XYZ file of C-alpha atoms in Angstrom:
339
model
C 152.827 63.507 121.107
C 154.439 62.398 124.478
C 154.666 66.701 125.193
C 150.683 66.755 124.540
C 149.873 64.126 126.895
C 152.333 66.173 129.289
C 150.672 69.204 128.650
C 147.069 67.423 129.671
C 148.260 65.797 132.489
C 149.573 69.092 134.104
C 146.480 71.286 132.936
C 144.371 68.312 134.589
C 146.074 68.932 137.944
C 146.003 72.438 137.599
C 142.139 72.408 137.130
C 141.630 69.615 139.998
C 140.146 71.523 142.458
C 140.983 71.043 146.230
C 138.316 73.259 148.223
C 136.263 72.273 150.561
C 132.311 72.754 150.767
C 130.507 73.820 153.751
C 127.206 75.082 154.901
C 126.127 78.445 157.406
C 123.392 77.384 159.712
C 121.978 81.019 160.950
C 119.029 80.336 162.954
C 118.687 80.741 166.964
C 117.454 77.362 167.003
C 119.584 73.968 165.799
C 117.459 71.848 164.000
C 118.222 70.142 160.840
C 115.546 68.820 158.585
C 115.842 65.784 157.256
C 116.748 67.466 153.693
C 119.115 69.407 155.021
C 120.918 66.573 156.954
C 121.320 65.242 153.875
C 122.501 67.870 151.859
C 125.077 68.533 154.278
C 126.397 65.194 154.310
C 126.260 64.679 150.541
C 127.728 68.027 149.572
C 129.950 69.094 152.137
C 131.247 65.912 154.478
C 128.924 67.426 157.494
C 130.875 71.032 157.542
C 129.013 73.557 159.273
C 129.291 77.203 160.182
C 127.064 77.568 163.373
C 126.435 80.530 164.549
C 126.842 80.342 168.224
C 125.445 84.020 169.760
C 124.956 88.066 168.532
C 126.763 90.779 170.340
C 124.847 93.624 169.910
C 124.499 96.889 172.158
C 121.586 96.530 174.879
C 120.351 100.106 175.343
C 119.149 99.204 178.801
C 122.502 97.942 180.561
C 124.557 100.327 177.976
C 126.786 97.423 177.580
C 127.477 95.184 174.568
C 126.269 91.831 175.484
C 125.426 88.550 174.109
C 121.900 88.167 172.180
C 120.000 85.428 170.446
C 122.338 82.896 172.136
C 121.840 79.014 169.784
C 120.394 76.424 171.359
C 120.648 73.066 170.606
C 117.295 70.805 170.010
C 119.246 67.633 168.506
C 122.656 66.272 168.417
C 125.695 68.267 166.541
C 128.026 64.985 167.573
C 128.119 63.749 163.598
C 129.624 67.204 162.373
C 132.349 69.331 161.864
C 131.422 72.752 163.830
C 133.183 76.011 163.022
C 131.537 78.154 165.843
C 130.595 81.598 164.927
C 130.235 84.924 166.672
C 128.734 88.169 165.051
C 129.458 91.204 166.520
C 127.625 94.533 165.416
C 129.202 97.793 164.425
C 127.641 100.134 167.145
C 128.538 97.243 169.795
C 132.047 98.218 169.011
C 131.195 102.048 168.608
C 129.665 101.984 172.054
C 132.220 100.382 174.042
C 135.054 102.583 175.259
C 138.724 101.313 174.551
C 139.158 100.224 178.229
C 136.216 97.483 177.756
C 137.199 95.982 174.537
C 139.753 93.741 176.378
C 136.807 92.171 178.597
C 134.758 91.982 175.785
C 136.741 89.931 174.179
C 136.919 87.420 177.529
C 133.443 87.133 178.138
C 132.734 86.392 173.901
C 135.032 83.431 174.620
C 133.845 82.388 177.509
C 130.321 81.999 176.464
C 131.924 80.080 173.291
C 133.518 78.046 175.201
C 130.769 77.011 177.066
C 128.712 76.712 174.574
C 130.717 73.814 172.523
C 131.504 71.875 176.057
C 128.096 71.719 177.262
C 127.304 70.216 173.658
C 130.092 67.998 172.768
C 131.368 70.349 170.275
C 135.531 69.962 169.236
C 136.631 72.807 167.197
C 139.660 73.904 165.173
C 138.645 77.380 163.889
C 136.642 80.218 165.370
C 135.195 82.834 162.515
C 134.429 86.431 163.686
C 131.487 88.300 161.503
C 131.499 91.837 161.970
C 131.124 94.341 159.261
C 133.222 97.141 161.158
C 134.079 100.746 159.912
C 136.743 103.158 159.516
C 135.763 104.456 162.892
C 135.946 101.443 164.594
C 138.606 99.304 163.149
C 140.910 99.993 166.025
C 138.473 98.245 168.710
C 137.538 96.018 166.404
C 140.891 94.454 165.564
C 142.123 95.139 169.018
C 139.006 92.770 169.888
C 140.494 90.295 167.567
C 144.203 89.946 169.347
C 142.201 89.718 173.211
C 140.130 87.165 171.549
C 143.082 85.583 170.197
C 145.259 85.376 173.763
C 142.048 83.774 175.146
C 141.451 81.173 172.460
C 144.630 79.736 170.438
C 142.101 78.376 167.904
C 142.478 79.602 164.258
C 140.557 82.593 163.728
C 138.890 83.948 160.572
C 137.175 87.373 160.234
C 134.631 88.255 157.383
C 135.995 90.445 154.980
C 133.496 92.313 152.325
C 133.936 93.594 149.251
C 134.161 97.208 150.269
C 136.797 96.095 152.787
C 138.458 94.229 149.575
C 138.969 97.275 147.718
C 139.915 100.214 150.086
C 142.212 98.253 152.878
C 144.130 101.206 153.334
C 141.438 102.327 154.747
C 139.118 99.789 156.473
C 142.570 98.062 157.201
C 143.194 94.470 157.480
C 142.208 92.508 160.591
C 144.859 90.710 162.560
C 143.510 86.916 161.722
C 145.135 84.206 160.380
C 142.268 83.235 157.820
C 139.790 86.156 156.109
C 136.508 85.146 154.596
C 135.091 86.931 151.399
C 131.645 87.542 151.493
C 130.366 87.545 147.704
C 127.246 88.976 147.711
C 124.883 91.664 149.272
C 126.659 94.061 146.151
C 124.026 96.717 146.405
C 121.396 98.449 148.718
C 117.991 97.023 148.877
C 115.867 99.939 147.263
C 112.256 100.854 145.762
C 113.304 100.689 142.368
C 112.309 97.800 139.830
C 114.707 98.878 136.989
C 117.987 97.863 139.127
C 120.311 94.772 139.294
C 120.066 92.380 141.423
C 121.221 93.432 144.896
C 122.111 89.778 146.201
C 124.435 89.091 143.139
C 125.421 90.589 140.014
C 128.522 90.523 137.775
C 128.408 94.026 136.901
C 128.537 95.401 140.920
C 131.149 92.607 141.758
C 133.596 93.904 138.844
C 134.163 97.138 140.845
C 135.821 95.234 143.855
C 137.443 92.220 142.389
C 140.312 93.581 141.287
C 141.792 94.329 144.301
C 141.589 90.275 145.228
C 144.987 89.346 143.997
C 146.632 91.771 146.263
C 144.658 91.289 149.814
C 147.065 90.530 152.774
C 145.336 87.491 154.109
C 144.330 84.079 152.662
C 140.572 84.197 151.539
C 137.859 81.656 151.757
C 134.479 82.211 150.272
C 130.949 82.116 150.846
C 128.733 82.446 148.104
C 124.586 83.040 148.528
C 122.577 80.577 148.737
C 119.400 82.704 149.470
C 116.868 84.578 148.251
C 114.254 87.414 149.725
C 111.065 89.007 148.984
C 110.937 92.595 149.128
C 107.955 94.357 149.919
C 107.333 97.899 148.494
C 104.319 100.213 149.576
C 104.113 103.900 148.062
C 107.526 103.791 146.502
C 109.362 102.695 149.914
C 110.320 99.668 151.101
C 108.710 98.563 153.876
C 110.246 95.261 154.534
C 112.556 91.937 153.210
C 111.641 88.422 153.242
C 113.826 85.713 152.803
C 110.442 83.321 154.129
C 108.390 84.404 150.729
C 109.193 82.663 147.377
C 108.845 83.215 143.940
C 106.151 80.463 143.440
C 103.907 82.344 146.032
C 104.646 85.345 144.500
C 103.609 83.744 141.239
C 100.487 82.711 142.476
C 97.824 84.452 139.956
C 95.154 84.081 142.846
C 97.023 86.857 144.669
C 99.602 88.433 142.451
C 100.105 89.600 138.874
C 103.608 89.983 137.146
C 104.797 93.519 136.438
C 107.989 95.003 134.134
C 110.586 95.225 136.413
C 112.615 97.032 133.543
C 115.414 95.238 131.621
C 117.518 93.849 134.269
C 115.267 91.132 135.062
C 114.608 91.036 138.595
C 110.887 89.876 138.489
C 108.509 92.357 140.489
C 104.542 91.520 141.585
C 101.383 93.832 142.455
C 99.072 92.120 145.206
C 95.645 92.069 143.689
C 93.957 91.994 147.002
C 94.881 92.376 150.855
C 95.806 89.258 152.652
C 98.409 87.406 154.801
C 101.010 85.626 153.271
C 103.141 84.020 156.185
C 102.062 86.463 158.527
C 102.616 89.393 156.274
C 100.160 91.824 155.455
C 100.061 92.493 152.044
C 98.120 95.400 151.405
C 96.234 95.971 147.569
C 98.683 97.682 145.059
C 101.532 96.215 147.323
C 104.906 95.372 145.138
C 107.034 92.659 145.712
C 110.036 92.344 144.389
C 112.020 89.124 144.649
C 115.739 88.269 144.154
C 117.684 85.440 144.644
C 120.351 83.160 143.915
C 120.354 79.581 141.306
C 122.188 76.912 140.172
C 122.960 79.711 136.875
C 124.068 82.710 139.043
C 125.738 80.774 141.580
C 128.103 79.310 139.422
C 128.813 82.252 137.387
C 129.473 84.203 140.595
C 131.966 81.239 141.697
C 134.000 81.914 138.148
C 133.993 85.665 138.161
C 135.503 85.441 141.690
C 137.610 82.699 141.541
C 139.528 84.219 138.920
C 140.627 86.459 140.672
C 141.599 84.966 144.042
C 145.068 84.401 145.248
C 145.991 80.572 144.643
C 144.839 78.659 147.894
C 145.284 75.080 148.676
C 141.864 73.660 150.482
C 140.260 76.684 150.569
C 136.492 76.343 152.299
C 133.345 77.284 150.350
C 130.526 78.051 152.647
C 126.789 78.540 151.096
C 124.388 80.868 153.111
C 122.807 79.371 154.499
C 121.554 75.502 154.638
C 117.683 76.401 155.355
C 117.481 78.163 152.081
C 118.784 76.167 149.770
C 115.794 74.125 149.317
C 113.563 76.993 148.553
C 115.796 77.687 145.771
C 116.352 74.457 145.201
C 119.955 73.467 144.496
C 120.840 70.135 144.944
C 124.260 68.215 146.204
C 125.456 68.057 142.616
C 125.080 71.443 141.857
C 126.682 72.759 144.962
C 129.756 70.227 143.611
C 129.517 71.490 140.936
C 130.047 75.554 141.996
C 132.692 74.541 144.441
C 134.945 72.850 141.845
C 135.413 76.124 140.566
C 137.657 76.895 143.445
Protein backbone atom coordinates (compact mmCIF):
# COMPACT_ATOMS: atom_id res chain seq x y z
CA UNK A 1 0.00 0.00 0.00
CA UNK A 2 2.50 2.63 1.43
CA UNK A 3 4.84 1.56 -2.11
CA UNK A 4 1.56 2.54 -4.25
CA UNK A 5 1.10 5.81 -2.76
CA UNK A 6 5.03 6.12 -3.39
CA UNK A 7 4.72 5.11 -6.75
CA UNK A 8 1.84 8.04 -7.34
CA UNK A 9 3.53 10.55 -5.65
CA UNK A 10 6.72 10.19 -7.86
CA UNK A 11 4.72 9.60 -11.23
CA UNK A 12 2.79 12.91 -10.09
CA UNK A 13 6.07 14.85 -10.05
CA UNK A 14 7.29 13.30 -12.97
CA UNK A 15 4.17 14.42 -14.99
CA UNK A 16 4.13 18.07 -13.27
CA UNK A 17 5.11 20.02 -15.93
CA UNK A 18 7.51 23.06 -15.50
CA UNK A 19 7.50 24.97 -19.01
CA UNK A 20 6.79 28.10 -19.57
CA UNK A 21 4.16 29.64 -22.14
CA UNK A 22 4.83 32.47 -24.34
CA UNK A 23 3.50 34.27 -27.31
CA UNK A 24 5.41 35.57 -30.97
CA UNK A 25 4.15 38.97 -31.83
CA UNK A 26 5.26 39.23 -35.76
CA UNK A 27 3.84 42.32 -37.02
CA UNK A 28 5.85 45.69 -37.99
CA UNK A 29 3.55 47.45 -35.85
CA UNK A 30 3.09 46.85 -31.74
CA UNK A 31 -0.31 46.94 -30.93
CA UNK A 32 -2.11 44.60 -28.75
CA UNK A 33 -5.83 44.23 -28.86
CA UNK A 34 -7.57 44.11 -26.02
CA UNK A 35 -8.07 40.13 -26.53
CA UNK A 36 -4.81 39.61 -27.01
CA UNK A 37 -3.63 41.58 -23.88
CA UNK A 38 -5.50 39.31 -22.22
CA UNK A 39 -4.59 36.19 -23.54
CA UNK A 40 -1.13 36.98 -22.95
CA UNK A 41 -1.52 37.72 -19.46
CA UNK A 42 -3.82 34.78 -18.69
CA UNK A 43 -1.84 32.16 -20.57
CA UNK A 44 1.60 33.07 -20.53
CA UNK A 45 2.47 35.71 -17.44
CA UNK A 46 2.95 38.60 -20.30
CA UNK A 47 5.93 36.56 -22.24
CA UNK A 48 6.50 37.81 -25.54
CA UNK A 49 8.70 37.13 -28.53
CA UNK A 50 8.87 40.56 -30.39
CA UNK A 51 10.26 40.71 -33.33
CA UNK A 52 12.41 43.72 -33.36
CA UNK A 53 13.71 44.21 -37.35
CA UNK A 54 14.38 41.88 -40.84
CA UNK A 55 17.80 41.70 -42.32
CA UNK A 56 17.34 41.04 -45.68
CA UNK A 57 19.62 41.88 -48.83
CA UNK A 58 18.73 45.44 -50.42
CA UNK A 59 19.54 45.00 -54.12
CA UNK A 60 20.09 48.72 -54.41
CA UNK A 61 22.98 49.36 -51.73
CA UNK A 62 24.14 45.50 -52.31
CA UNK A 63 24.38 45.37 -48.63
CA UNK A 64 22.38 43.38 -46.06
CA UNK A 65 20.57 45.85 -44.03
CA UNK A 66 17.86 46.23 -41.61
CA UNK A 67 14.07 46.12 -43.00
CA UNK A 68 10.61 46.40 -41.56
CA UNK A 69 12.18 47.85 -38.37
CA UNK A 70 8.96 47.48 -35.15
CA UNK A 71 7.63 50.33 -33.96
CA UNK A 72 6.03 50.83 -30.94
CA UNK A 73 2.28 52.46 -30.82
CA UNK A 74 1.62 51.60 -26.95
CA UNK A 75 3.54 50.69 -23.96
CA UNK A 76 5.65 47.19 -23.76
CA UNK A 77 6.56 48.36 -19.87
CA UNK A 78 4.03 45.42 -18.35
CA UNK A 79 5.94 42.53 -20.27
CA UNK A 80 8.58 40.25 -20.50
CA UNK A 81 10.35 41.02 -24.07
CA UNK A 82 12.59 38.45 -25.73
CA UNK A 83 13.74 40.69 -28.72
CA UNK A 84 13.99 39.02 -32.00
CA UNK A 85 16.02 39.41 -35.15
CA UNK A 86 15.41 37.43 -38.49
CA UNK A 87 17.98 37.27 -40.78
CA UNK A 88 17.42 35.83 -44.43
CA UNK A 89 19.43 33.18 -46.17
CA UNK A 90 20.67 35.23 -49.27
CA UNK A 91 21.52 38.18 -46.67
CA UNK A 92 24.13 35.79 -45.48
CA UNK A 93 24.87 34.37 -49.09
CA UNK A 94 25.52 37.90 -50.25
CA UNK A 95 27.79 39.17 -47.75
CA UNK A 96 31.45 38.29 -48.17
CA UNK A 97 33.28 36.72 -45.04
CA UNK A 98 35.08 40.06 -44.30
CA UNK A 99 31.50 41.81 -43.57
CA UNK A 100 29.92 39.27 -41.43
CA UNK A 101 31.85 40.65 -38.38
CA UNK A 102 30.17 44.25 -38.93
CA UNK A 103 27.10 42.74 -39.57
CA UNK A 104 26.87 41.37 -36.61
CA UNK A 105 27.72 45.05 -34.80
CA UNK A 106 25.34 47.02 -36.51
CA UNK A 107 22.28 44.00 -35.82
CA UNK A 108 23.13 44.79 -32.18
CA UNK A 109 23.33 48.08 -32.28
CA UNK A 110 20.00 48.72 -33.76
CA UNK A 111 18.73 46.12 -30.94
CA UNK A 112 20.07 47.86 -28.59
CA UNK A 113 18.57 50.88 -29.43
CA UNK A 114 15.62 49.69 -30.03
CA UNK A 115 14.82 48.24 -26.30
CA UNK A 116 16.45 51.63 -24.65
CA UNK A 117 14.49 54.04 -26.51
CA UNK A 118 11.39 51.85 -25.29
CA UNK A 119 12.07 50.83 -21.83
CA UNK A 120 12.69 47.36 -22.81
CA UNK A 121 15.07 45.01 -20.11
CA UNK A 122 16.01 41.81 -21.65
CA UNK A 123 17.65 38.52 -20.69
CA UNK A 124 17.67 36.55 -23.99
CA UNK A 125 18.14 37.54 -27.61
CA UNK A 126 16.66 34.73 -30.26
CA UNK A 127 18.20 34.70 -33.79
CA UNK A 128 15.65 33.31 -36.71
CA UNK A 129 17.37 32.40 -39.69
CA UNK A 130 16.71 29.34 -41.68
CA UNK A 131 20.43 29.10 -43.08
CA UNK A 132 21.92 26.38 -45.47
CA UNK A 133 24.69 24.12 -45.98
CA UNK A 134 26.27 26.88 -47.97
CA UNK A 135 26.05 29.35 -45.55
CA UNK A 136 26.38 27.88 -42.17
CA UNK A 137 29.88 29.16 -41.81
CA UNK A 138 28.75 33.02 -41.98
CA UNK A 139 25.92 32.25 -40.38
CA UNK A 140 27.32 30.81 -37.16
CA UNK A 141 30.33 33.00 -37.44
CA UNK A 142 27.49 35.82 -37.26
CA UNK A 143 26.35 34.19 -34.14
CA UNK A 144 29.89 34.37 -32.03
CA UNK A 145 30.33 38.50 -33.35
CA UNK A 146 26.86 38.84 -32.17
CA UNK A 147 27.69 37.13 -29.10
CA UNK A 148 31.09 39.37 -28.14
CA UNK A 149 28.76 42.38 -28.71
CA UNK A 150 25.83 41.30 -26.57
CA UNK A 151 26.53 38.88 -23.42
CA UNK A 152 22.76 38.23 -23.39
CA UNK A 153 21.64 34.55 -23.80
CA UNK A 154 21.18 33.75 -27.27
CA UNK A 155 18.85 31.24 -28.96
CA UNK A 156 18.82 30.36 -32.70
CA UNK A 157 15.80 28.63 -34.50
CA UNK A 158 16.47 25.26 -35.32
CA UNK A 159 14.00 23.31 -37.93
CA UNK A 160 13.24 20.07 -38.42
CA UNK A 161 15.45 19.51 -41.42
CA UNK A 162 18.26 21.02 -39.33
CA UNK A 163 17.04 18.34 -36.52
CA UNK A 164 17.71 15.46 -38.57
CA UNK A 165 20.88 16.01 -40.76
CA UNK A 166 23.23 18.19 -38.19
CA UNK A 167 26.12 16.74 -39.66
CA UNK A 168 25.33 18.57 -42.21
CA UNK A 169 23.46 21.87 -41.55
CA UNK A 170 25.69 21.77 -38.32
CA UNK A 171 24.80 23.08 -35.02
CA UNK A 172 24.88 26.82 -34.27
CA UNK A 173 27.14 28.10 -31.55
CA UNK A 174 24.12 29.32 -29.04
CA UNK A 175 23.49 28.55 -25.75
CA UNK A 176 19.62 27.86 -26.22
CA UNK A 177 18.09 26.31 -29.81
CA UNK A 178 14.44 26.68 -30.59
CA UNK A 179 12.46 23.88 -32.49
CA UNK A 180 10.20 25.08 -34.88
CA UNK A 181 7.26 22.38 -35.16
CA UNK A 182 5.54 23.08 -38.05
CA UNK A 183 5.73 24.33 -41.74
CA UNK A 184 6.41 20.12 -42.42
CA UNK A 185 5.69 20.38 -46.09
CA UNK A 186 5.67 22.72 -49.22
CA UNK A 187 2.63 24.71 -49.90
CA UNK A 188 1.42 23.10 -53.31
CA UNK A 189 -1.67 22.91 -55.87
CA UNK A 190 -2.74 19.70 -54.78
CA UNK A 191 -6.01 19.00 -52.64
CA UNK A 192 -5.27 15.27 -51.92
CA UNK A 193 -2.14 16.17 -49.53
CA UNK A 194 -1.61 16.54 -45.71
CA UNK A 195 -1.67 19.31 -44.09
CA UNK A 196 1.45 21.41 -44.72
CA UNK A 197 1.27 23.51 -41.34
CA UNK A 198 1.11 20.27 -39.17
CA UNK A 199 0.82 16.70 -39.53
CA UNK A 200 1.93 13.62 -37.54
CA UNK A 201 2.84 11.64 -40.42
CA UNK A 202 5.62 14.48 -41.94
CA UNK A 203 6.83 15.19 -38.28
CA UNK A 204 7.66 11.30 -37.71
CA UNK A 205 10.48 11.58 -40.31
CA UNK A 206 12.50 14.18 -38.16
CA UNK A 207 11.68 13.41 -34.61
CA UNK A 208 13.80 10.86 -34.06
CA UNK A 209 16.79 12.56 -34.21
CA UNK A 210 15.44 14.91 -31.05
CA UNK A 211 16.93 12.88 -28.29
CA UNK A 212 20.35 13.26 -29.66
CA UNK A 213 20.55 17.21 -30.73
CA UNK A 214 23.57 19.05 -29.12
CA UNK A 215 21.72 21.97 -27.68
CA UNK A 216 18.79 22.39 -25.23
CA UNK A 217 15.46 22.87 -27.25
CA UNK A 218 12.50 25.04 -26.63
CA UNK A 219 9.45 24.90 -28.77
CA UNK A 220 7.08 26.80 -30.68
CA UNK A 221 4.14 25.23 -31.85
CA UNK A 222 1.53 26.98 -34.65
CA UNK A 223 -0.88 28.85 -33.72
CA UNK A 224 -1.97 29.93 -37.30
CA UNK A 225 -3.71 29.19 -40.10
CA UNK A 226 -3.70 30.42 -44.04
CA UNK A 227 -5.80 30.45 -47.02
CA UNK A 228 -4.32 29.30 -50.09
CA UNK A 229 -5.39 30.48 -53.26
CA UNK A 230 -5.12 28.22 -56.39
CA UNK A 231 -5.83 29.46 -60.07
CA UNK A 232 -5.25 26.91 -63.09
CA UNK A 233 -3.57 24.30 -60.97
CA UNK A 234 -0.88 26.87 -59.43
CA UNK A 235 -0.80 28.61 -56.53
CA UNK A 236 -1.00 31.98 -56.79
CA UNK A 237 -0.89 33.15 -53.28
CA UNK A 238 -1.25 32.36 -49.11
CA UNK A 239 -3.38 34.03 -46.69
CA UNK A 240 -3.11 33.81 -43.20
CA UNK A 241 -5.93 37.13 -43.20
CA UNK A 242 -8.78 34.66 -44.84
CA UNK A 243 -10.67 32.15 -42.58
CA UNK A 244 -12.50 29.18 -42.85
CA UNK A 245 -15.91 30.83 -41.97
CA UNK A 246 -15.43 33.20 -45.04
CA UNK A 247 -14.44 30.51 -46.97
CA UNK A 248 -17.59 28.75 -45.84
CA UNK A 249 -19.69 31.39 -46.82
CA UNK A 250 -22.26 29.66 -49.43
CA UNK A 251 -22.88 33.28 -50.90
CA UNK A 252 -19.38 33.07 -52.39
CA UNK A 253 -17.98 29.61 -52.05
CA UNK A 254 -18.99 25.97 -52.35
CA UNK A 255 -17.14 23.00 -50.58
CA UNK A 256 -15.15 20.64 -52.79
CA UNK A 257 -13.37 16.91 -52.03
CA UNK A 258 -10.16 17.74 -51.06
CA UNK A 259 -9.40 13.86 -51.14
CA UNK A 260 -9.08 11.80 -47.91
CA UNK A 261 -6.70 13.73 -45.90
CA UNK A 262 -9.09 16.28 -44.96
CA UNK A 263 -7.77 19.55 -45.63
CA UNK A 264 -11.07 21.34 -46.68
CA UNK A 265 -10.75 23.04 -50.25
CA UNK A 266 -13.48 25.82 -51.84
CA UNK A 267 -14.40 26.94 -55.58
CA UNK A 268 -15.39 30.79 -55.71
CA UNK A 269 -18.75 30.87 -57.37
CA UNK A 270 -18.30 34.35 -58.59
CA UNK A 271 -15.44 37.10 -58.83
CA UNK A 272 -15.10 39.40 -55.94
CA UNK A 273 -12.81 40.88 -53.22
CA UNK A 274 -12.43 39.23 -50.15
CA UNK A 275 -9.98 41.45 -47.98
CA UNK A 276 -8.54 42.95 -50.86
CA UNK A 277 -8.09 39.76 -52.74
CA UNK A 278 -9.33 39.13 -56.01
CA UNK A 279 -10.92 36.04 -56.24
CA UNK A 280 -11.48 35.19 -59.65
CA UNK A 281 -14.66 32.48 -60.72
CA UNK A 282 -13.44 28.77 -60.54
CA UNK A 283 -10.75 30.11 -58.02
CA UNK A 284 -9.74 27.26 -55.24
CA UNK A 285 -8.99 27.92 -51.89
CA UNK A 286 -7.58 25.74 -49.85
CA UNK A 287 -7.31 26.37 -46.12
CA UNK A 288 -5.16 24.82 -43.33
CA UNK A 289 -4.64 25.51 -39.97
CA UNK A 290 -3.99 24.70 -36.54
CA UNK A 291 -6.84 23.81 -33.27
CA UNK A 292 -7.19 23.12 -29.93
CA UNK A 293 -7.18 19.00 -31.47
CA UNK A 294 -3.97 19.30 -33.61
CA UNK A 295 -2.20 21.50 -31.37
CA UNK A 296 -2.19 19.30 -28.62
CA UNK A 297 -1.50 16.22 -30.46
CA UNK A 298 1.48 17.95 -32.08
CA UNK A 299 2.68 19.00 -28.38
CA UNK A 300 2.61 14.96 -27.44
CA UNK A 301 4.17 13.60 -30.56
CA UNK A 302 7.05 16.07 -29.95
CA UNK A 303 7.40 16.13 -26.51
CA UNK A 304 8.08 12.61 -26.44
CA UNK A 305 10.75 12.84 -27.89
CA UNK A 306 12.61 15.85 -26.50
CA UNK A 307 15.59 15.73 -24.27
CA UNK A 308 14.36 16.26 -20.52
CA UNK A 309 14.42 20.16 -19.92
CA UNK A 310 13.67 21.96 -16.78
CA UNK A 311 11.48 25.34 -17.66
CA UNK A 312 11.60 24.93 -21.06
CA UNK A 313 9.56 27.99 -23.02
CA UNK A 314 6.59 27.22 -25.30
CA UNK A 315 6.02 29.98 -27.72
CA UNK A 316 2.64 29.95 -29.99
CA UNK A 317 2.88 31.73 -33.46
CA UNK A 318 1.81 34.07 -33.23
CA UNK A 319 -0.66 36.10 -30.71
CA UNK A 320 -2.78 37.88 -33.64
CA UNK A 321 -3.92 34.55 -34.85
CA UNK A 322 -4.99 32.82 -32.23
CA UNK A 323 -8.30 34.36 -32.11
CA UNK A 324 -9.17 33.53 -35.62
CA UNK A 325 -8.68 30.05 -34.67
CA UNK A 326 -9.91 30.54 -31.62
CA UNK A 327 -8.01 28.91 -28.76
CA UNK A 328 -8.51 30.16 -25.56
CA UNK A 329 -6.10 30.60 -22.24
CA UNK A 330 -7.16 27.16 -21.06
CA UNK A 331 -6.43 25.42 -24.00
CA UNK A 332 -3.06 26.94 -24.56
CA UNK A 333 -2.54 25.53 -20.63
CA UNK A 334 -3.60 22.90 -21.52
CA UNK A 335 -0.96 22.09 -24.73
CA UNK A 336 1.87 23.50 -22.72
CA UNK A 337 1.48 21.05 -19.80
CA UNK A 338 2.52 18.58 -22.12
CA UNK A 339 6.01 19.85 -21.86
Amino acid sequence: MLYCVLLILVSSCKDRSTAHTAFYFWKTVFQLKPGEKELLRSAANNRLYLRFFDIVWNKQELQALPNGVIAFKESVSALSITPVIYITNQSLQQTAPSGIDSLAFKANRLLVRLAAENGIVYKDIQIDCDWSVSTKTRYFAFLRAFKRYNRKKLEATIRLHQVKYPERTGVPPVDKGLLMFYNMGKISAALNVRNSIYNPEDAAAYIAALPHYHLPLDVALPAFSWAIQIRADKVVQSYAKISLAELSNPQNFEQISSGSLSVPAFTALKSFYLKGVYVKTGDVFKFEGTDHEILAAAAKQVSAYLAPLNNRTVIYYEISSVNLLPLYAKDIKEISAHF
